[in-house]
Structures are given as C-alpha cells and as structure tokens.
C-alpha cells in the first residue's frame, strides 16, 4: 500500500533540538525525502537519503533511516524561530516516478 | 541557476471553466511531475512526464491532462472545473532521485 504517516504537531523552545518522525510502507523505496513548507509557499527540499544509508548529516540536519521498521526521522539541532514551518516526509514509491507524502508536521518554535 | 518556475502564481476560475498551468523545470532536469495540494494536506501525485510522454499517473480523473514540450517544460490542463479542484498545484522536476519543486499555482474555483 501507499501510506506515509507523521505526527501533526511539534512544539519546541528556541535552541533545543527538534525531532520529526515518519513511517512509510514501501520497503522497495529507493529514496526518502524531507521537505519544508512555509505559509503560502512551495516545497523546499531540505535533504534526502538513499535507502542503503542509515544516516545523513548536513549542517544542523541529521536524517536517520531504520529500514527494518520503515522509520525515518529528521533532527534539527539548535532550532531557530525561522525553522517554524510544516515539514513533509516523502518516499519515492515503487522504484520511481511518484513521491508519496505524509500529511506534514507543523513545527512551532517558541522564543 | 533558476529553479523550477511556475505560472501564474494565482488564478481564480469559475466552475465549469478550463485552466492551463505552466512549468519550466530546473536546468538539466528532464522529468516533470505535477502534484495537487489541498489545504492542510500533503501533496498528491497527479502525473509525470518524461520524453514528452505521460509515464505514470495518480488517481485523478481524465479532466486532468498534461503535456511536455521538447524543451522539457510542461503544462497541466484541467477541464470542467469543480469547486473541489481549488488547491495549490505544484510542479516538480527531477534528475536521478533529486526532486525540486516550484512555488506553485494557487487555483481558486468559485
């Protein structure tokens, strides 16, 4: 089946770490993605990970992939108020062509 | 280097009308996909074009059609608009697993 699930809301204090979690269903997914969407805007690609990797780090962002549990997470270190947005997890379904998105996690960063 | 460009940014149409949305892919990308994002939801796949052919299609009716031109740019056409077609329409271009999205076209059907 095609299903990507995320929790809907996360609230953190400025300077703390944020962890956004996602589960997916297609065990043959080759790539998994994290996108950021600010109000009224399109999707900004934050990072993506190939399915043969367990971890990817890019400045303040760390992606962890657990293929056995089909679980993906995004950690944002030293979260800033500018990180407030909706974060979408997506998998590249069935060997390509179609991205399946979760419903998005709204991250609220309080000063 | 320009990313993915979509036009127009906003559009208001009446029920029953037809609309055409346009997308220019990121330089070097040869594949274009279209997504519909309803308010408060994640994007839903409409279809994908590669080498001017529709390669894959999501669960959208035939009222939704598209085209890809030799320069890789693409159009999305929606006929007989319904109120439920009101959404943000996103275009993504891709090359080897990297998918870049445009800022979208906000379509309102009244």
CSV table of C-alpha atoms in Angstrom, one decimal:
chain,number,residue,atom,x,y,z
A,1,UNK,CA,0.0,0.0,0.0
A,2,UNK,CA,0.9,3.6,-0.2
A,3,UNK,CA,1.0,5.4,3.1
A,4,UNK,CA,3.3,7.8,4.9
A,5,UNK,CA,2.5,8.8,8.4
A,6,UNK,CA,3.7,11.7,10.5
A,7,UNK,CA,2.6,13.3,13.8
A,8,UNK,CA,0.8,16.5,13.1
A,9,UNK,CA,2.4,19.0,15.6
A,10,UNK,CA,5.6,19.6,17.4
A,11,UNK,CA,6.5,22.5,19.7
A,12,UNK,CA,10.0,23.2,20.9
A,13,UNK,CA,11.9,26.1,22.5
A,14,UNK,CA,14.4,28.1,20.6
A,15,UNK,CA,17.9,26.5,20.9
A,16,UNK,CA,16.5,23.0,21.6
A,17,UNK,CA,16.7,20.1,19.2
A,18,UNK,CA,13.6,19.1,17.2
A,19,UNK,CA,13.0,15.5,16.1
A,20,UNK,CA,10.3,14.9,13.5
A,21,UNK,CA,9.3,11.2,12.9
A,22,UNK,CA,7.8,9.5,9.9
A,23,UNK,CA,6.8,5.9,9.0
A,24,UNK,CA,6.4,4.6,5.4
A,25,UNK,CA,5.1,1.4,3.8
A,26,UNK,CA,7.0,0.7,0.6
A,27,UNK,CA,10.0,-1.4,1.5
A,28,UNK,CA,11.4,-1.0,-2.0
A,29,UNK,CA,11.6,2.8,-1.8
A,30,UNK,CA,15.0,3.9,-3.1
A,31,UNK,CA,14.9,7.5,-1.8
A,32,UNK,CA,13.3,9.2,1.2
A,33,UNK,CA,12.9,13.0,1.5
A,34,UNK,CA,12.3,15.8,3.9
A,35,UNK,CA,10.7,19.0,2.6
A,36,UNK,CA,9.9,22.2,4.4
A,37,UNK,CA,6.9,24.4,3.5
A,38,UNK,CA,6.4,27.9,4.8
A,39,UNK,CA,3.0,29.6,4.7
A,40,UNK,CA,1.8,30.3,1.2
A,41,UNK,CA,5.0,28.9,-0.3
A,42,UNK,CA,6.1,25.8,-2.3
A,43,UNK,CA,8.2,22.9,-1.0
A,44,UNK,CA,11.8,23.4,-0.2
A,45,UNK,CA,14.0,20.2,-0.4
A,46,UNK,CA,15.9,20.0,2.8
A,47,UNK,CA,17.7,16.7,2.4
A,48,UNK,CA,17.2,13.2,1.0
A,49,UNK,CA,18.7,9.8,1.8
A,50,UNK,CA,19.3,6.8,-0.3
A,51,UNK,CA,17.8,3.6,1.1
A,52,UNK,CA,21.2,1.9,1.5
A,53,UNK,CA,22.3,4.6,4.1
A,54,UNK,CA,21.5,4.6,7.8
A,55,UNK,CA,22.3,8.3,8.5
A,56,UNK,CA,23.0,11.5,6.7
A,57,UNK,CA,24.2,14.7,8.2
A,58,UNK,CA,24.0,18.2,6.6
A,59,UNK,CA,24.9,21.1,8.9
A,60,UNK,CA,22.1,21.3,11.5
A,61,UNK,CA,20.1,18.5,9.9
A,62,UNK,CA,20.5,14.8,10.7
A,63,UNK,CA,18.4,12.1,9.0
A,64,UNK,CA,18.2,8.6,10.5
A,65,UNK,CA,16.7,5.7,8.5
A,66,UNK,CA,15.7,2.4,10.0
A,67,UNK,CA,14.7,0.2,7.1
A,68,UNK,CA,13.7,-2.7,9.2
A,69,UNK,CA,11.0,-0.6,10.9
A,70,UNK,CA,10.4,1.6,7.9
A,71,UNK,CA,11.1,4.6,10.1
A,72,UNK,CA,12.6,7.9,9.1
A,73,UNK,CA,13.5,10.9,11.4
A,74,UNK,CA,14.7,14.4,10.9
A,75,UNK,CA,16.7,16.0,13.7
A,76,UNK,CA,17.2,19.8,13.6
A,77,UNK,CA,19.9,20.9,16.0
A,78,UNK,CA,19.8,24.4,17.7
A,79,UNK,CA,16.2,25.0,16.4
A,80,UNK,CA,15.6,28.7,15.5
A,81,UNK,CA,12.3,30.6,15.1
A,82,UNK,CA,12.9,30.7,11.3
A,83,UNK,CA,12.6,26.9,11.4
A,84,UNK,CA,8.9,27.2,12.2
A,85,UNK,CA,7.1,25.6,9.2
A,86,UNK,CA,5.4,22.4,8.1
A,87,UNK,CA,7.8,19.5,7.4
A,88,UNK,CA,6.9,16.8,5.0
A,89,UNK,CA,8.3,13.3,4.7
A,90,UNK,CA,8.1,11.6,1.4
A,91,UNK,CA,9.1,8.3,-0.2
A,92,UNK,CA,9.8,7.6,-3.8
A,93,UNK,CA,7.3,4.9,-4.4
A,94,UNK,CA,7.7,1.7,-6.4
A,95,UNK,CA,11.1,2.3,-7.9
A,96,UNK,CA,10.5,5.8,-9.2
A,97,UNK,CA,8.0,8.2,-10.6
A,98,UNK,CA,5.8,9.1,-7.7
A,99,UNK,CA,6.5,10.7,-4.4
A,100,UNK,CA,4.1,9.7,-1.6
A,101,UNK,CA,3.9,12.4,1.1
A,102,UNK,CA,2.9,12.4,4.7
A,103,UNK,CA,0.3,14.9,5.9
A,104,UNK,CA,3.0,17.1,7.3
A,105,UNK,CA,4.3,18.0,10.8
A,106,UNK,CA,3.8,21.6,11.9
A,107,UNK,CA,6.8,22.7,13.9
A,108,UNK,CA,6.3,25.6,16.2
A,109,UNK,CA,9.5,27.2,17.7
A,110,UNK,CA,8.9,29.4,20.8
A,111,UNK,CA,11.4,32.0,21.8
B,1,UNK,CA,20.6,28.9,-11.9
B,2,UNK,CA,16.8,29.3,-11.9
B,3,UNK,CA,15.0,26.6,-10.1
B,4,UNK,CA,11.5,25.4,-11.1
B,5,UNK,CA,9.4,28.2,-12.4
B,6,UNK,CA,5.6,28.1,-12.4
B,7,UNK,CA,3.0,30.4,-13.8
B,8,UNK,CA,0.7,32.0,-13.0
B,9,UNK,CA,1.1,32.3,-9.2
B,10,UNK,CA,-2.6,32.8,-8.5
B,11,UNK,CA,-5.7,32.1,-10.6
B,12,UNK,CA,-9.4,32.4,-10.0
B,13,UNK,CA,-11.8,30.5,-12.2
B,14,UNK,CA,-15.5,29.7,-12.4
B,15,UNK,CA,-17.0,26.3,-12.1
B,16,UNK,CA,-17.1,24.6,-15.5
B,17,UNK,CA,-14.2,26.6,-17.0
B,18,UNK,CA,-10.9,25.2,-18.1
B,19,UNK,CA,-7.5,26.2,-16.9
B,20,UNK,CA,-3.9,25.7,-18.1
B,21,UNK,CA,-0.9,25.9,-15.7
B,22,UNK,CA,2.7,26.1,-16.8
B,23,UNK,CA,6.0,24.8,-15.5
B,24,UNK,CA,9.6,25.3,-16.5
B,25,UNK,CA,12.0,22.7,-15.0
B,26,UNK,CA,15.3,23.3,-13.3
B,27,UNK,CA,18.2,23.4,-15.8
B,28,UNK,CA,19.4,19.9,-16.6
B,29,UNK,CA,16.2,18.2,-15.4
B,30,UNK,CA,14.3,16.2,-18.0
B,31,UNK,CA,11.4,14.8,-16.0
B,32,UNK,CA,8.4,16.9,-14.8
B,33,UNK,CA,5.7,15.8,-12.3
B,34,UNK,CA,2.6,17.6,-11.1
B,35,UNK,CA,1.0,17.5,-7.6
B,36,UNK,CA,-2.2,18.8,-6.1
B,37,UNK,CA,-2.0,20.1,-2.5
B,38,UNK,CA,-5.4,20.7,-0.8
B,39,UNK,CA,-5.4,23.0,2.2
B,40,UNK,CA,-3.9,21.3,5.2
B,41,UNK,CA,-2.9,18.2,3.3
B,42,UNK,CA,0.3,16.7,1.8
B,43,UNK,CA,0.7,16.9,-2.0
B,44,UNK,CA,-1.0,14.2,-4.1
B,45,UNK,CA,0.7,12.9,-7.3
B,46,UNK,CA,-1.2,13.7,-10.5
B,47,UNK,CA,1.1,12.5,-13.2
B,48,UNK,CA,4.7,12.5,-14.5
B,49,UNK,CA,6.1,13.4,-17.9
B,50,UNK,CA,9.4,12.1,-19.5
B,51,UNK,CA,10.4,12.4,-23.1
B,52,UNK,CA,7.1,14.1,-23.9
B,53,UNK,CA,5.1,11.1,-22.7
B,54,UNK,CA,3.0,10.5,-19.6
B,55,UNK,CA,5.0,7.9,-17.7
B,56,UNK,CA,2.9,7.5,-14.6
B,57,UNK,CA,-0.5,8.7,-13.4
B,58,UNK,CA,-2.1,9.0,-10.0
B,59,UNK,CA,-5.8,8.7,-9.1
B,60,UNK,CA,-7.1,11.7,-10.9
B,61,UNK,CA,-9.9,11.8,-13.5
B,62,UNK,CA,-9.4,12.4,-17.2
B,63,UNK,CA,-10.3,16.0,-16.7
B,64,UNK,CA,-6.7,16.4,-15.7
B,65,UNK,CA,-4.4,16.2,-18.7
B,66,UNK,CA,-0.9,17.4,-19.4
B,67,UNK,CA,1.8,17.9,-22.0
B,68,UNK,CA,5.6,18.1,-22.1
B,69,UNK,CA,7.4,20.1,-24.7
B,70,UNK,CA,10.8,19.3,-26.4
B,71,UNK,CA,12.5,21.8,-24.1
B,72,UNK,CA,11.1,19.8,-21.1
B,73,UNK,CA,8.7,22.5,-20.0
B,74,UNK,CA,5.2,21.2,-19.2
B,75,UNK,CA,1.5,22.2,-18.9
B,76,UNK,CA,-1.3,20.9,-16.7
B,77,UNK,CA,-4.8,21.3,-18.1
B,78,UNK,CA,-7.9,20.9,-16.0
B,79,UNK,CA,-11.3,20.8,-17.8
B,80,UNK,CA,-14.8,21.3,-16.3
B,81,UNK,CA,-13.5,22.8,-13.1
B,82,UNK,CA,-15.2,21.8,-9.8
B,83,UNK,CA,-15.1,23.6,-6.5
B,84,UNK,CA,-13.0,20.7,-5.2
B,85,UNK,CA,-10.3,21.5,-7.7
B,86,UNK,CA,-9.3,24.5,-5.6
B,87,UNK,CA,-5.8,23.8,-4.4
B,88,UNK,CA,-2.1,24.6,-4.7
B,89,UNK,CA,-0.7,22.9,-7.8
B,90,UNK,CA,2.9,22.1,-7.6
B,91,UNK,CA,5.3,21.2,-10.3
B,92,UNK,CA,8.5,19.2,-9.6
B,93,UNK,CA,11.4,18.5,-11.9
B,94,UNK,CA,13.8,15.7,-11.3
B,95,UNK,CA,17.0,14.0,-12.2
B,96,UNK,CA,18.3,10.8,-10.6
B,97,UNK,CA,16.3,11.0,-7.4
B,98,UNK,CA,16.6,14.7,-6.7
B,99,UNK,CA,13.1,16.3,-6.9
B,100,UNK,CA,12.9,20.1,-6.9
B,101,UNK,CA,9.6,21.9,-6.5
B,102,UNK,CA,8.3,25.2,-7.8
B,103,UNK,CA,6.4,27.7,-5.7
B,104,UNK,CA,3.1,26.5,-7.1
B,105,UNK,CA,0.0,28.0,-8.6
B,106,UNK,CA,-2.9,28.7,-6.2
B,107,UNK,CA,-6.1,27.9,-8.1
B,108,UNK,CA,-9.4,29.0,-6.6
B,109,UNK,CA,-12.6,27.8,-8.2
B,110,UNK,CA,-15.7,29.9,-7.4
